[in-house]
C-alpha cells in the first residue's frame, strides 16, 4: 500500500465518496453516509505508507474523511466521530506541510472539527476551542490573499470568532471582528460566485447574533436582508437556498418580537411553501416545517387563536415524524413540541396536553442521557414542563420533580461552564415556586443565594445577567414582603436598576425589567415615603406601556402597574390628576381583560379602589354618590367572581363591607330598620372576611378591627369582643424577631387602638378581667420583644433546637401571603388547606414549647392574676378610650374593676393632645406668650381632674381631707391617648390645694403592665449603697443650637454628692461622680451599657422626631463647631447590650434625663408602643427613669435636680429608710419617685420663671417618674 500504483484506486474511492456524500445531502439517508464513510476510509488507508504518505492526495482524502465524520456526528449526535474527525484533521496537516496549497483547507476543517467537539462535550473543555481559533488563524496566515483557499480560511476564522463571542467570552470585539471579516468577503465576492451565498449567510448569522445579544433592531433587519440575498444568489435547488429562506422567516419572527409588531405570517408562508413541496432532503424538510411551527406560534401570540396554536403543534409533530431516532434533530424537535403543547395546555386548561408535553420532554431526556452537550438542556425542558403542570393543576409531586430536574441540569455543568449561571437561575425560579407554595423562607434564601451566585459568575455585558438580576430582584422583594427587611428591598431596587440599565431601548426583555423595577420602587416608597421613587417608577412603567402592543397580555400587566403607581403617587401628593389617570388606566385594563381572565376580579377590585378614593375626595354630592355606587358594584362583582377560598377574597370582602356601610349615607335617615339591616349586611360581610384564617396575620388584623368596630356600633358586644380578642391575639405573629427595629416598627404602625376596642367591647360584655388581658396583649409589642416577654426563642433553641426550628419556620410561613391560584380552583383549595394545616401545626408547636421547663408563658402576655399581683405596692390605672365609651380600668391587689367615665369623650382627648405633643405644643410658645400658654395648660389639667382623675381617686378612696404629704403610690399605665397627657399634674392648682393629684398620691408612669413587671425584676437587683453617677453634660451643641446652662445643674449634683455619705473615704474630686463633658454619642452609648455607674444623668439637648419615634435622639458631640450634632437615638439605645444582662448581676438604679421631651411620644400611629428615650433606658435595665413630657425649663431643671438628689441621697450610707422602705424585704423601691415628688413640690413652692411658681405648670409639670 501507498505505492504509486494505488493512487488511481484511491482517487476512484474518493470520487465514490463525493457522489455518495452529495446523495446524502439530498436524501438524509444514513446508510448512504455509512457507505460514503467506508469509501473515503479505504482511500485514506491506501495512502498511509510509501510515496503517497505525504502527498497532496492523501491530505485531501484525510480532509474529506474528517468532514465525513463531522457530517456523521451532525446526523446522529455520536460524538466519537468528532474524535475521529480531529485525528483525521491532524494527519491531514502532516500530509500537507507548509507551503502546501492544501494546508489552509486542512487547517479550516480541523478547526471545524475541534469547534464541534468543544460543543459536543458540553463546552467543558475550552482547550479544543482555543486551538480551533489558533488553527483558524493559521489557516489564514498559511495562504496568500489571492490564494485558492484564503477566503475559505477567512470564513472559518469568522465562524470561530462568532462562536467564541457567543459561548466563551462575550467581549464584543470578537463578534465585531467576525462581522468585519464576513462583510469584507461579501463585498469582494461577486453575487454570481457560489461562495457569495455562503458568506452572506454567515454574515447574516453574526448580525442576528449581535441583535439578539444587544437588542439592535438595525442588525436584525440587516440580517434578514443578507439571508434573503443569500437565497436569491443561488438557484431553487441549491442546498443553501432552503436554509437561507428558513432564516429569513426566522428573522421575521424575531423582528415581530423585538418591535412588538404583528408577524407578516402570509408573506413568510409565501416564502416557505414553494420550496417545501420540492424538497427531497428529509432533514432539511423537517427543519423547514419546524420553522413553520415557529411561525404559527408567533402568529398565535398575537391572535390568541387556538387555530394558530393547533397549526403550530401539528407542524412540530410533522417535523418530528420526519427524523429518525438516531437523528440529532430529534431532541431539538421534541423540545419544541413539548413547549407548543404546554402553551396549548395553558390556553385550553388541558391536562392531556401538558401530560403529552411532559412525555415528549421525558423522551428527549432519554435520548440525551450520556450526551454532555444535550443532557442539561433536556433536564431543563423537563423541569419547566413539570412546573407548568403544577401551576395549572397542582400536585406536589410535580413541583418536587420539577426542582429535581432543574437541579440535575445544574449539576451537569462544571463550575466554570458558561451556561451554569442560567442553570442557577432556573433552579432559583423553581425555589421561588416552592416558597410560594410552602411559604418556607429557606427556599427564598437559597433562591437569593443562587441568583447572586449566577449574577457574580456571568460577564457584566452578557444579556442573561439582566435576566438573572431581574430574578434576584424578585426573590429579594418576596423576602422583603415576608420579613419587612428594608435592606432586601434596597438590594432588589438596585438589581432591577442594573437589569434595566443593561437592556438597551428596544430590547425584547426591557419592558419586563421596567415593570419589575416599577414594582420594587413602588414597594420601597410605601416603606420610606420618598416620592423620588414614585417618579422613577412612573417613568419606568410608562416606557414599558408604550412598548407593548395593543391588546396583549403584557399591555394589561403594564397598564395595571401604571395604575397602581399613579394611585400611590396620588395618595402621597394628593394630585387628582394622578388619581384620574389611575382610574383611566384601570378602566382600560377592565375593558381589555376577557371575562375568562383569572385576574379579572383583581382588575375590578383595583378600579373599585380608585373610584372609592375619588368618592372620598370629590366635592360634588351627585358625583360622590355615583362614584360610591360604582365602587360598591365593582366590589360586589369582584367578590362574586372569586372562589370562596381564593387568597384575595378576604381583601375583596373587606372593601365590599366598607362600601356597604357607606351606602347608608345614601339612604333615608328616618328609615331606621332599613339602615340597621344595611349595617348588619355590612357586619356579616366583615365577619365573612375575618373568618378566612388562611391570610397573613396583619391582613386579618385589619379585617378584625373593621369587623369589631362595626359590631360595637351595632352593640353586638359578644360578637365584637370575640372578634377583637382574636384580633389582638394575632399581634404577636405580625412582627418576626428577625426584623430590625425600623422594619418591626413599620409593621406595627396603625395597630394602636385595636386593643382598646377589644377592651371596651369586653367591658360592655361584662368581662373586666379578660378586658385588661386584651388591653395588655395589644400594647408595647416592641418593648416586650426587647424584654423577652414575647418569644423566649433563645431559651427554646437551647431546650429543643428542632422545636425552635419548626416554630420559626411555621411563624414565617403564615406571615407570607398565599399565592393566588393561577388556574384551577382545586389548586387554590390545595394552598388554602395547606395553610389551615400550618396554622394548626403552629398552635400545636406553641403548646409543645409551653410544656418545656420555664417556658409555660411562652409568647403569652400577662394574665389577669399576674396583673393583680403587680398592684401589691399600690393601685394601677389604665384608661381605655374609644368612640363608643371611655373607662378607667383600675387594678388593685384584690380586684380588676372598671369605672365608666361618661363625661369623657374620645374625640375630646384627641382634640387636646396637640397641646402636649406635636409642633404646636404649648411648651413651644414664645416667652412673650408664656403666661397664656400656662393658662391653657392649667385649663387642660383642670379638665383632666374633673372628668377622669378625680373620679378615679374617689373610686379608690384616696381623696384625703388634709394637706399632709401623700403616702400612697399610684401607677398610670400610659399606652393610649390619655397616656400622652400629664395625668400626674391634673388638678385645680393652688386655688384648691386638695383638688390635685399630687395632694393625694405619688404618681409613677409605666408603658404597660409587662414593663412594670420588668422594672420590678430589675429593681430587685439594685444596690443603693454607695451609688455612683455618670454626669453627661452638653453646654454647647453643634448645628447652631442655643447653649445650655448646664453648670447650674452640675453644681447642684456635685453639691448633693459632696454632702451625702457617699463622700466618705474617697479621694475623687467629687466622690462617686464621673463627669463626661461634651462627649461623643459612642462614648455615651458605651457608658449607658457598661453598668459602671448606678446613676446616669443627662443635661443636654434632645430632639423629638414627629414621624419616627425611634429617631428621637440626644444631641451630643465634642465639637460644637460641627455642622450637625452627633445623634444618640432611641433605636441605638434599644439595641444596646447592658452589662447587667445576667440574672445574677447588679442592675443600674436610675437614669435622669434632663433634656427636652424624653418621656413623650409623637407618632399617634404607634401610640400603644410608647417609644421614647425614657422607655429605652427602662429596657436597658434601669428600673427608674426621670424624664420630661416637654421642653425643660433651665431654672426648674436646676432646682428639681438639686432637690431631687438631696432627697435621694439623704441617709443612704447610714441605712436610713423612708417610711415606705421600712417593710421587710423591700429594696427602697419608692426612694426615686418620692425624691422627685418632693423636688417638684419644692419647685411649686419657690419662685421659678415668671409669675406664681405653682401656676407655672410648664416649668414643674414636665418632670415625671417612669418605672418601679
XYZ file of C-alpha atoms in Angstrom, residues 295-622:
328
model
C -44.251 30.995 12.548
C -47.683 29.724 13.556
C -46.688 30.052 17.218
C -45.628 33.678 16.647
C -48.946 34.382 14.962
C -50.749 32.774 17.916
C -49.031 35.161 20.342
C -50.788 37.974 18.518
C -54.078 36.363 17.634
C -54.567 34.212 20.770
C -56.356 31.893 18.342
C -56.413 28.232 19.186
C -56.337 27.529 15.439
C -52.878 29.053 15.113
C -51.622 27.126 18.126
C -53.080 23.907 16.706
C -51.215 24.556 13.452
C -48.002 25.106 15.415
C -48.448 21.801 17.247
C -49.318 19.911 14.040
C -46.300 21.323 12.207
C -43.944 20.376 15.038
C -45.414 16.875 15.119
C -44.847 16.616 11.359
C -41.236 17.783 11.700
C -40.622 15.224 14.428
C -42.104 12.412 12.316
C -39.576 13.062 9.531
C -36.461 12.396 11.608
C -35.269 9.039 12.819
C -34.493 8.034 16.356
C -30.771 8.424 15.690
C -31.091 11.931 14.248
C -29.507 14.804 16.145
C -32.559 16.883 15.216
C -34.936 14.718 17.190
C -34.063 16.195 20.573
C -34.489 19.717 19.250
C -37.930 18.964 17.811
C -39.015 17.091 20.949
C -38.129 20.192 22.959
C -40.125 22.495 20.663
C -43.147 20.211 20.539
C -43.138 19.996 24.324
C -43.237 23.801 24.536
C -46.041 24.111 21.972
C -48.165 21.578 23.846
C -47.508 23.362 27.150
C -48.771 26.608 25.596
C -51.902 24.847 24.408
C -52.378 23.247 27.807
C -52.361 26.691 29.392
C -54.840 28.013 26.848
C -57.243 25.059 26.957
C -56.591 24.018 30.562
C -55.840 20.619 29.070
C -54.252 18.040 31.335
C -53.917 15.819 28.277
C -51.747 18.402 26.519
C -49.474 19.031 29.487
C -49.073 15.288 30.047
C -48.080 14.920 26.386
C -45.626 17.814 26.807
C -44.063 16.056 29.800
C -43.958 12.787 27.852
C -42.072 14.402 24.961
C -39.737 16.168 27.400
C -39.076 12.837 29.110
C -38.369 11.212 25.746
C -35.919 13.998 24.987
C -34.311 13.359 28.351
C -33.861 9.693 27.474
C -32.256 10.476 24.101
C -29.869 12.969 25.723
C -28.605 10.728 28.527
C -24.849 10.470 28.469
C -24.523 13.313 25.953
C -22.978 16.115 27.944
C -23.876 18.707 25.326
C -27.582 17.842 25.376
C -28.342 16.474 28.838
C -28.560 19.809 30.758
C -30.990 21.314 28.251
C -33.151 18.195 28.324
C -33.341 18.323 32.118
C -34.314 21.985 31.950
C -37.128 21.334 29.497
C -38.489 18.535 31.659
C -38.273 20.697 34.775
C -40.127 23.538 33.074
C -42.908 21.241 31.842
C -43.401 19.771 35.307
C -43.533 23.268 36.787
C -46.169 24.267 34.231
C -48.292 21.280 35.222
C -48.020 22.274 38.851
C -49.042 25.830 38.026
C -52.082 24.562 36.146
C -53.248 21.586 38.160
C -51.264 21.493 41.376
C -49.730 18.289 42.647
C -46.771 18.493 44.984
C -45.003 15.708 43.134
C -44.913 17.862 40.006
C -43.375 20.705 41.979
C -40.815 18.444 43.604
C -39.917 16.630 40.368
C -39.506 19.962 38.604
C -36.931 21.114 41.133
C -35.112 17.776 40.943
C -34.872 18.028 37.153
C -33.556 21.579 37.288
C -31.012 20.633 39.952
C -29.879 17.788 37.677
C -29.456 20.295 34.849
C -27.304 22.426 37.141
C -25.156 19.525 38.333
C -24.466 18.541 34.710
C -22.418 21.706 34.278
C -18.894 22.097 35.720
C -18.358 25.125 37.999
C -16.851 27.317 35.271
C -19.245 26.376 32.481
C -20.577 29.323 30.529
C -24.208 28.160 30.905
C -24.005 27.454 34.627
C -25.291 30.941 35.599
C -28.524 30.428 33.651
C -28.866 26.953 35.152
C -28.506 28.502 38.624
C -31.218 30.954 37.629
C -33.510 28.092 36.576
C -33.160 26.401 39.961
C -33.766 29.747 41.674
C -37.059 30.143 39.799
C -38.178 26.704 40.962
C -37.210 27.531 44.533
C -39.405 30.637 44.323
C -42.262 28.357 43.270
C -41.585 26.185 46.297
C -41.654 29.219 48.539
C -44.942 30.397 47.050
C -46.483 27.067 47.908
C -44.779 26.090 51.160
C -44.113 29.599 52.492
C -40.837 28.400 53.996
C -38.263 31.167 53.850
C -35.433 28.665 53.368
C -36.475 28.325 49.711
C -36.279 32.087 49.218
C -32.932 32.251 50.994
C -31.474 29.609 48.677
C -33.066 31.241 45.639
C -31.402 34.541 46.521
C -28.013 32.927 47.057
C -28.246 31.108 43.707
C -29.278 34.284 41.859
C -26.417 36.186 43.494
C -24.001 33.437 42.527
C -25.297 33.469 38.977
C -25.012 37.260 38.698
C -21.469 37.234 40.068
C -20.280 34.470 37.721
C -21.541 35.901 34.433
C -19.960 38.676 32.390
C -21.384 42.140 33.013
C -22.190 42.623 29.330
C -23.956 39.284 28.942
C -27.711 39.970 28.488
C -28.530 36.866 30.522
C -27.140 38.753 33.502
C -30.062 41.170 33.215
C -32.495 38.244 33.354
C -30.697 36.863 36.408
C -30.685 40.241 38.169
C -34.403 40.601 37.480
C -34.920 37.213 39.142
C -32.733 38.236 42.079
C -34.787 41.398 42.457
C -37.999 39.382 42.539
C -36.697 36.954 45.173
C -35.416 39.782 47.361
C -38.716 41.610 47.020
C -40.622 38.499 48.060
C -38.416 38.034 51.104
C -38.806 41.693 51.987
C -42.593 41.311 51.938
C -42.267 38.361 54.288
C -39.755 39.805 56.733
C -40.227 43.533 56.185
C -36.495 43.908 55.524
C -35.663 47.301 54.024
C -32.161 46.078 53.207
C -33.579 43.365 50.951
C -35.828 45.887 49.242
C -32.940 48.288 48.613
C -30.924 45.468 47.048
C -33.957 44.474 44.963
C -34.251 48.009 43.589
C -30.529 48.089 42.796
C -30.710 44.735 40.987
C -33.693 45.882 38.914
C -31.973 49.153 38.035
C -28.922 47.236 36.818
C -31.109 44.869 34.786
C -32.837 47.790 33.080
C -29.547 49.589 32.543
C -28.095 46.538 30.828
C -31.031 46.219 28.402
C -30.983 48.807 25.622
C -34.141 50.552 24.498
C -35.984 48.266 22.105
C -34.682 45.044 23.663
C -37.479 42.479 23.935
C -36.905 41.867 27.657
C -36.543 45.520 28.689
C -40.280 46.202 29.276
C -40.490 43.298 31.712
C -37.474 44.567 33.608
C -39.000 48.054 33.687
C -42.195 46.590 35.138
C -40.202 44.827 37.843
C -38.266 47.995 38.647
C -41.502 49.963 38.923
C -42.945 47.450 41.378
C -39.788 47.482 43.503
C -39.688 51.287 43.601
C -43.372 51.470 44.496
C -42.812 48.986 47.332
C -39.888 50.996 48.630
C -41.955 54.158 48.545
C -44.502 52.552 50.873
C -41.631 51.986 53.324
C -39.658 55.213 53.058
C -42.117 57.752 51.580
C -39.546 59.113 49.143
C -41.579 60.484 46.232
C -38.468 60.335 44.030
C -39.025 56.565 43.975
C -42.567 57.082 42.700
C -41.469 59.426 39.942
C -38.800 56.973 38.792
C -41.367 54.172 38.913
C -43.831 56.067 36.724
C -41.109 56.926 34.235
C -40.077 53.272 34.019
C -43.536 51.775 33.599
C -44.614 54.453 31.120
C -41.837 53.315 28.807
C -42.984 49.706 29.209
C -46.596 50.624 28.356
C -45.604 52.409 25.157
C -43.609 49.351 24.051
C -46.496 46.878 24.498
C -48.696 46.032 21.546
C -52.405 46.742 21.704
C -54.457 44.090 23.460
C -51.534 41.906 24.518
C -51.289 40.345 27.945
C -48.174 42.428 28.526
C -50.131 45.612 27.876
C -52.674 44.614 30.533
C -49.891 43.900 33.028
C -48.097 47.183 32.386
C -51.296 49.251 32.473
C -52.159 47.648 35.806
C -48.751 48.524 37.201
C -49.018 52.078 35.875
C -52.415 52.497 37.525
C -51.006 51.171 40.815
C -48.071 53.548 40.929
C -50.132 56.558 39.848
C -52.535 55.713 42.654
C -49.618 55.549 45.093
C -48.423 58.969 43.963
C -51.919 60.387 44.357
C -52.066 59.108 47.927
C -48.687 60.735 48.588
C -49.158 64.053 46.764
C -52.973 64.360 46.526
C -52.821 65.487 42.901
C -56.222 64.496 41.487
C -54.674 64.350 38.019
C -52.776 61.241 39.140
C -55.982 59.719 40.515
C -57.910 60.410 37.302
C -55.128 58.882 35.225
C -55.025 55.837 37.534
C -58.790 55.401 37.065
C -58.463 55.779 33.293
C -55.771 53.083 33.125
C -57.769 50.760 35.389
C -60.785 51.171 33.113
C -58.598 50.238 30.133
C -57.454 47.108 31.933
C -61.017 46.021 32.748
C -62.082 46.679 29.142
C -59.159 44.743 27.665
C -59.277 41.741 30.018
C -61.558 38.968 28.865
C -64.231 37.581 31.147
C -62.217 34.346 31.389
C -59.058 36.125 32.532
C -58.309 34.708 36.011
C -57.069 38.139 37.147
C -60.279 39.921 36.193
C -61.610 40.040 39.804
C -58.367 41.756 40.778
C -58.776 44.288 37.966
C -62.349 45.035 39.103
C -61.126 45.382 42.676
C -58.385 47.843 41.686
C -60.782 50.007 39.696
C -63.178 49.983 42.655
C -60.409 51.184 44.986
C -59.638 54.114 42.701
C -63.293 55.078 42.372
C -63.839 54.805 46.116
C -60.924 57.192 46.616
C -62.496 59.509 44.044
C -65.685 59.386 46.112
C -63.724 60.420 49.202
C -62.044 63.421 47.589
C -64.891 64.721 45.428
C -66.912 67.752 46.499
C -69.984 67.476 44.294
C -72.529 65.302 46.121
C -74.068 63.860 42.960
